[in-house]
Short mmCIF file of C-alpha atoms in Angstrom, two decimals:
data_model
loop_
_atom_site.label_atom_id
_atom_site.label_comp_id
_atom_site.label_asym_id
_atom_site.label_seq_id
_atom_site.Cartn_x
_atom_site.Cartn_y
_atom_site.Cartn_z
CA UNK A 200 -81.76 -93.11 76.31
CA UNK A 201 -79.92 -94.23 73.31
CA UNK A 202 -80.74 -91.14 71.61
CA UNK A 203 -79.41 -89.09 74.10
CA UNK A 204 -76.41 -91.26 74.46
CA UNK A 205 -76.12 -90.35 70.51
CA UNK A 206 -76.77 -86.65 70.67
CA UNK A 207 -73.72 -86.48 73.56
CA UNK A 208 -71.52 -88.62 70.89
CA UNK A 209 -72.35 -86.02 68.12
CA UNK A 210 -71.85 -83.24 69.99
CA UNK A 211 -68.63 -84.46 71.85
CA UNK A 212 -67.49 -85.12 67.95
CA UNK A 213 -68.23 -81.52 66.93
CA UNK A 214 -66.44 -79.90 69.81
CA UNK A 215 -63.13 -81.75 69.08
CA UNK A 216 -63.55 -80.77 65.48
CA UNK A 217 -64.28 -76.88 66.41
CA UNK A 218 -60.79 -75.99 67.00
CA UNK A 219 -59.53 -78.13 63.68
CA UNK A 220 -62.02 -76.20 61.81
CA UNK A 221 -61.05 -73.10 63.58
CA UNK A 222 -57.41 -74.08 62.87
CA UNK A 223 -58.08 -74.35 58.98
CA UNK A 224 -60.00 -71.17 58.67
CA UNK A 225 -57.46 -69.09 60.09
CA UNK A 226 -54.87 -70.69 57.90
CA UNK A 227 -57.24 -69.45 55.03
CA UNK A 228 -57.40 -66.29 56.68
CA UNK A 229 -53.68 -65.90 57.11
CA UNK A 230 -53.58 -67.12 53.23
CA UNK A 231 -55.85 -64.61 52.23
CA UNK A 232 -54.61 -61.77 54.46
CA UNK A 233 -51.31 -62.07 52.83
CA UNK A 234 -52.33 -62.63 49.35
CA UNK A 235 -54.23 -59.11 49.29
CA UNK A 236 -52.38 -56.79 51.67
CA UNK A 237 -50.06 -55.90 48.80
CA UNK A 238 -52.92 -54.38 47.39
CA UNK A 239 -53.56 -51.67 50.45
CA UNK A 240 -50.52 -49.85 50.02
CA UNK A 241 -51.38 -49.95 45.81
CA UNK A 242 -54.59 -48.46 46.27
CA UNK A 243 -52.79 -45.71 48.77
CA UNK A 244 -50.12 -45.03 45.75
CA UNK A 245 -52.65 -44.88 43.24
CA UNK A 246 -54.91 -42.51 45.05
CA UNK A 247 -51.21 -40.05 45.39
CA UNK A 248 -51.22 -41.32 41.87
CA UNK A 249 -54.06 -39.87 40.58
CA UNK A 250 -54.73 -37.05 42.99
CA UNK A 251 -51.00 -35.67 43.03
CA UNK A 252 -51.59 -33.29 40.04
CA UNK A 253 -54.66 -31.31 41.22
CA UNK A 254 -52.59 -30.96 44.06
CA UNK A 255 -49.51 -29.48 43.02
CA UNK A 256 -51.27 -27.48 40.07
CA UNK A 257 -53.39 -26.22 43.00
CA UNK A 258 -50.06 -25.25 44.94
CA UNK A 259 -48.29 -23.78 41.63
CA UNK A 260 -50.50 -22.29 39.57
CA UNK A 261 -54.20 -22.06 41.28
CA UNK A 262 -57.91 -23.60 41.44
CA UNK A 263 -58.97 -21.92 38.20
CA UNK A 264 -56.33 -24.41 36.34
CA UNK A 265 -57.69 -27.35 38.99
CA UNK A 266 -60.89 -26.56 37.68
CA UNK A 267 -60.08 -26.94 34.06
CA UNK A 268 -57.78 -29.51 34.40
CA UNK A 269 -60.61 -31.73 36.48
CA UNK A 270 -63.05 -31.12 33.40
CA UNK A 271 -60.50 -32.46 31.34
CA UNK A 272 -60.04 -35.15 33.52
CA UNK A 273 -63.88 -35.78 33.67
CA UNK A 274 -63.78 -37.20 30.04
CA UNK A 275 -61.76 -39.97 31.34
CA UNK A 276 -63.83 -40.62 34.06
CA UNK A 277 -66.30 -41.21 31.50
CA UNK A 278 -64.09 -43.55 29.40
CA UNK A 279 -63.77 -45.86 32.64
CA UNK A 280 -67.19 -46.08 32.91
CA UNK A 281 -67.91 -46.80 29.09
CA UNK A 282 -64.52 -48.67 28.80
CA UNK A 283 -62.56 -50.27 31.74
CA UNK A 284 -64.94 -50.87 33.90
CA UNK A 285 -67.04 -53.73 31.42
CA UNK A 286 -63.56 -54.91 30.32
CA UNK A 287 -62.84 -55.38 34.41
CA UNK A 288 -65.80 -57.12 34.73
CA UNK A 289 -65.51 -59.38 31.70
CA UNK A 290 -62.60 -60.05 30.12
CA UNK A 291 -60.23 -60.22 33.46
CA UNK A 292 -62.06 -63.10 34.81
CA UNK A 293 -61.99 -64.75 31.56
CA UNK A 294 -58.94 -64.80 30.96
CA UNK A 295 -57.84 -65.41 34.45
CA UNK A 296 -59.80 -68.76 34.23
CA UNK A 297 -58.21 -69.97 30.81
CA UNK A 298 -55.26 -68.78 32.57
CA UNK A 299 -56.14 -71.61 35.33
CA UNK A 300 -57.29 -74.37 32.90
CA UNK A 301 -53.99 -74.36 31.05
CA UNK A 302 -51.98 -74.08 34.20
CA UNK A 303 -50.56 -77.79 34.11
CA UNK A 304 -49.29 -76.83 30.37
CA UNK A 305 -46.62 -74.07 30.01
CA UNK A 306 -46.38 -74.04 26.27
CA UNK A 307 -50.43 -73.37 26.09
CA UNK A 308 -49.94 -70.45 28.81
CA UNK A 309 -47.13 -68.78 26.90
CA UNK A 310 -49.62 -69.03 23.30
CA UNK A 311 -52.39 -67.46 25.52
CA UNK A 312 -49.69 -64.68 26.89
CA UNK A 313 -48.92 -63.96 23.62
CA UNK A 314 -52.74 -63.91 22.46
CA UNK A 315 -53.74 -61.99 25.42
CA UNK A 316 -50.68 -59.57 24.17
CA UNK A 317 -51.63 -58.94 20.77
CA UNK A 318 -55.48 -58.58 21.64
CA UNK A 319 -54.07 -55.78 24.25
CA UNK A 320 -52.74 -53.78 21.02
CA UNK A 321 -55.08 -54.63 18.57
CA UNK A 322 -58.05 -53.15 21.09
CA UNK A 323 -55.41 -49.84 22.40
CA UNK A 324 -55.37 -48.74 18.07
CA UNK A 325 -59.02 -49.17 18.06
CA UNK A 326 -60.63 -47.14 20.85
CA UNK A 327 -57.16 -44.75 20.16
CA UNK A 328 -59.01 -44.65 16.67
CA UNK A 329 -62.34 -43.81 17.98
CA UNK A 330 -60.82 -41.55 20.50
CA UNK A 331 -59.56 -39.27 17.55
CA UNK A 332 -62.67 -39.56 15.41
CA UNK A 333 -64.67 -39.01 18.35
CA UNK A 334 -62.68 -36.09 19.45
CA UNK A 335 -62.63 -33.90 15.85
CA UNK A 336 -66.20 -34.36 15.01
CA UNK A 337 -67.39 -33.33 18.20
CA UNK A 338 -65.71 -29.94 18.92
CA UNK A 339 -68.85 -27.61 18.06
CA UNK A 340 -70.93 -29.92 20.32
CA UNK A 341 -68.00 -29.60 23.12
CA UNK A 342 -68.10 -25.52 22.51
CA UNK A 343 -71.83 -25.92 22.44
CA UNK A 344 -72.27 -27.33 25.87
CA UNK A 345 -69.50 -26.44 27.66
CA UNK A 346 -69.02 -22.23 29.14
CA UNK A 347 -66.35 -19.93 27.43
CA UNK A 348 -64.15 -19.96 30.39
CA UNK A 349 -63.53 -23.37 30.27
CA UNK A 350 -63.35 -23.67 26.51
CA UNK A 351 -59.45 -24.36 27.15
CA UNK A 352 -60.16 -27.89 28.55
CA UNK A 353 -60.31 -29.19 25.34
CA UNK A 354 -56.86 -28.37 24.58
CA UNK A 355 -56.21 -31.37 26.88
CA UNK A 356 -58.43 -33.76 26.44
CA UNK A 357 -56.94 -35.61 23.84
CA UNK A 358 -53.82 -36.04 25.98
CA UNK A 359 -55.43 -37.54 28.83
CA UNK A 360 -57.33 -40.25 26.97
CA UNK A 361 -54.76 -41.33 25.13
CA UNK A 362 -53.25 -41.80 28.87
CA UNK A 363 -55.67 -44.06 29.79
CA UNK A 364 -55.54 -45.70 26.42
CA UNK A 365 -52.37 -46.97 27.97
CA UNK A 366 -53.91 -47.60 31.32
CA UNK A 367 -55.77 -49.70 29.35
CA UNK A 368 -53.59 -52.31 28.49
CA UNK A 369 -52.20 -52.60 32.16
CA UNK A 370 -55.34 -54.30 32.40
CA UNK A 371 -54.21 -56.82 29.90
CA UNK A 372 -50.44 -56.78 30.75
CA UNK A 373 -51.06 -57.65 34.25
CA UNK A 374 -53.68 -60.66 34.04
CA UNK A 375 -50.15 -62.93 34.20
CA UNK A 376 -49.25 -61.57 37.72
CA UNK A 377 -52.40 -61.73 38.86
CA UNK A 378 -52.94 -65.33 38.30
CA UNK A 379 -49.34 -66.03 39.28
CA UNK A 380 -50.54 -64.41 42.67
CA UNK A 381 -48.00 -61.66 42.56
CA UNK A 382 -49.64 -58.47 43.43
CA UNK A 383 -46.11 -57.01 44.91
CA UNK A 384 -45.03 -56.59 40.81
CA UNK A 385 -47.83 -54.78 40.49
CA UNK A 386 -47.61 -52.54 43.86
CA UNK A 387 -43.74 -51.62 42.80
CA UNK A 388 -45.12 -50.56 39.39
CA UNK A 389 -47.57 -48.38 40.91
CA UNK A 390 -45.28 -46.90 43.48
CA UNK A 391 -42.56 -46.06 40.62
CA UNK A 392 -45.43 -44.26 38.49
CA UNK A 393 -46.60 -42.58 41.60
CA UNK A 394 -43.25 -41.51 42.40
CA UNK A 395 -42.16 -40.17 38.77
CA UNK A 396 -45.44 -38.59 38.50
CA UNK A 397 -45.27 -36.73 41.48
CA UNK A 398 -41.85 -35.39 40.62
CA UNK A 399 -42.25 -35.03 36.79
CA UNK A 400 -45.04 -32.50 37.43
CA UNK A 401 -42.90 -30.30 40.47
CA UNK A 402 -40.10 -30.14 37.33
CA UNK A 403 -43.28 -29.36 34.37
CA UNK A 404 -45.99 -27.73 35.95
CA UNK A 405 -43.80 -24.19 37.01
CA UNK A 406 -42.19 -24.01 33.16
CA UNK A 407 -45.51 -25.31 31.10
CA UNK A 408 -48.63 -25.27 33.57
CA UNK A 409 -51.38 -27.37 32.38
CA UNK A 410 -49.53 -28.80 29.30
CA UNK A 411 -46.63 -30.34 31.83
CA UNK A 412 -49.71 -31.63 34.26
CA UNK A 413 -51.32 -33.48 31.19
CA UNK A 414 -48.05 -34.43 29.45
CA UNK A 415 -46.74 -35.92 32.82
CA UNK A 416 -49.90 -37.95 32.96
CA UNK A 417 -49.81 -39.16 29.33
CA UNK A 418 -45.89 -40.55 30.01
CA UNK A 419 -46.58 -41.87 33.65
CA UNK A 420 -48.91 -43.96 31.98
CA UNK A 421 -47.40 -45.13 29.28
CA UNK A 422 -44.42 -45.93 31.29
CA UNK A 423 -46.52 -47.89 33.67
CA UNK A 424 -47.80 -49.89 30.49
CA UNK A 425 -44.01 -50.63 29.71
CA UNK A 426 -43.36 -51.58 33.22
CA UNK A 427 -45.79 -54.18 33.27
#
């Protein structure tokens, strides 16, 4: 008897705490909800972001140029792999959780801004170094491997990793407004390089083809970087 008595008590207990616990997860959820739904409309702009030029070279020029112009673009594919990815995966969360030790100490965040700075252009003239090297001494391997008809993609290769070079150090630019739970500063950054590239290439593209596509990419970029 008395441990029935006792099983009605704990379960009379745990029904008047269901809707406090379903009270506090849905304040979580609400939290949560609108801490990342500034980042659905910036991963809508940055898919017009970097989509907008195969379309519009498509529209003003033709596939052949998409074609070479994606090959291009395939190199830097590669470089997020070998590149942004890892430093996603590592040195983000890193820094975001020095970023959250020294949170009770301004002075010690601004020295770790400035660190986190200076390491962000110290690592873009690096791989910009290796980029360069990289890119001379392999041109008969490139010529080698690649067919004659798309021999021209090299001509832009060069521009579009130094683009994400500078894509780069949004990754270090931005660790700030991520741990100061501002993903809006980040959205409007993305929606102004979406916007400029979208337009910079309708002004290039017609007067310099491929050259305006992969200029407008290298200064989008860039400008993000600034931005941020």
């Amino acid at each position: 008897a008395e441990d029935g008595i006792r099983d009605d008590l704990v379960t009379g207990v745990q029904t008047c705490a269901l809707p406090i616990s379903i009270m506090q997860q849905w304040r979580k959820t609400k939290y949560y909800f609108k801490l990342g739904l500034a980042f659905v409309p910036n991963i809508i702009f940055y898919w017009i972001l970097t989509s907008s030029d195969r379309w519009i070279l498509a529209r003003l020029m033709g596939l052949e140029e998409v074609g070479i112009y994606s090959l291009a673009d395939s190199f830097c594919q590669l470089f997020h792999l070998l590149v942004l990815y890892p430093l996603s995966a590592s040195y983000i969360p890193d820094m975001l959780e020095k970023f959250s030790k020294l949170k009770e100490s301004p002075t010690k965040l601004q020295v770790l801004e400035r660190q986190n700075l200076k390491l962000m252009w110290l690592f873009m003239l690096l791989v910009s170094a290796v980029i360069v090297i990289g890119f001379i001494v392999s041109k008969k391997i490139f010529f080698w491997i690649i067919p004659t008809k798309y021999h021209e993609a090299r001509n832009f290769i060069l521009i579009l990793l130094m683009g994400q070079v500078f894509y780069m150090g949004t990754y270090f630019s931005t660790i700030k407004f991520i741990f100061q739970k501002k993903p809006q500063i980040i959205l409007y950054t993305t929606i102004a390089a979406a916007l400029f590239n979208f337009f910079l290439n309708l002004i290039l593209i017609p007067h310099f083809g491929l050259y305006g596509c992969t200029w407008t990419t290298l200064d989008r970029k860039s400008t993000r970087l600034n931005s941020s």
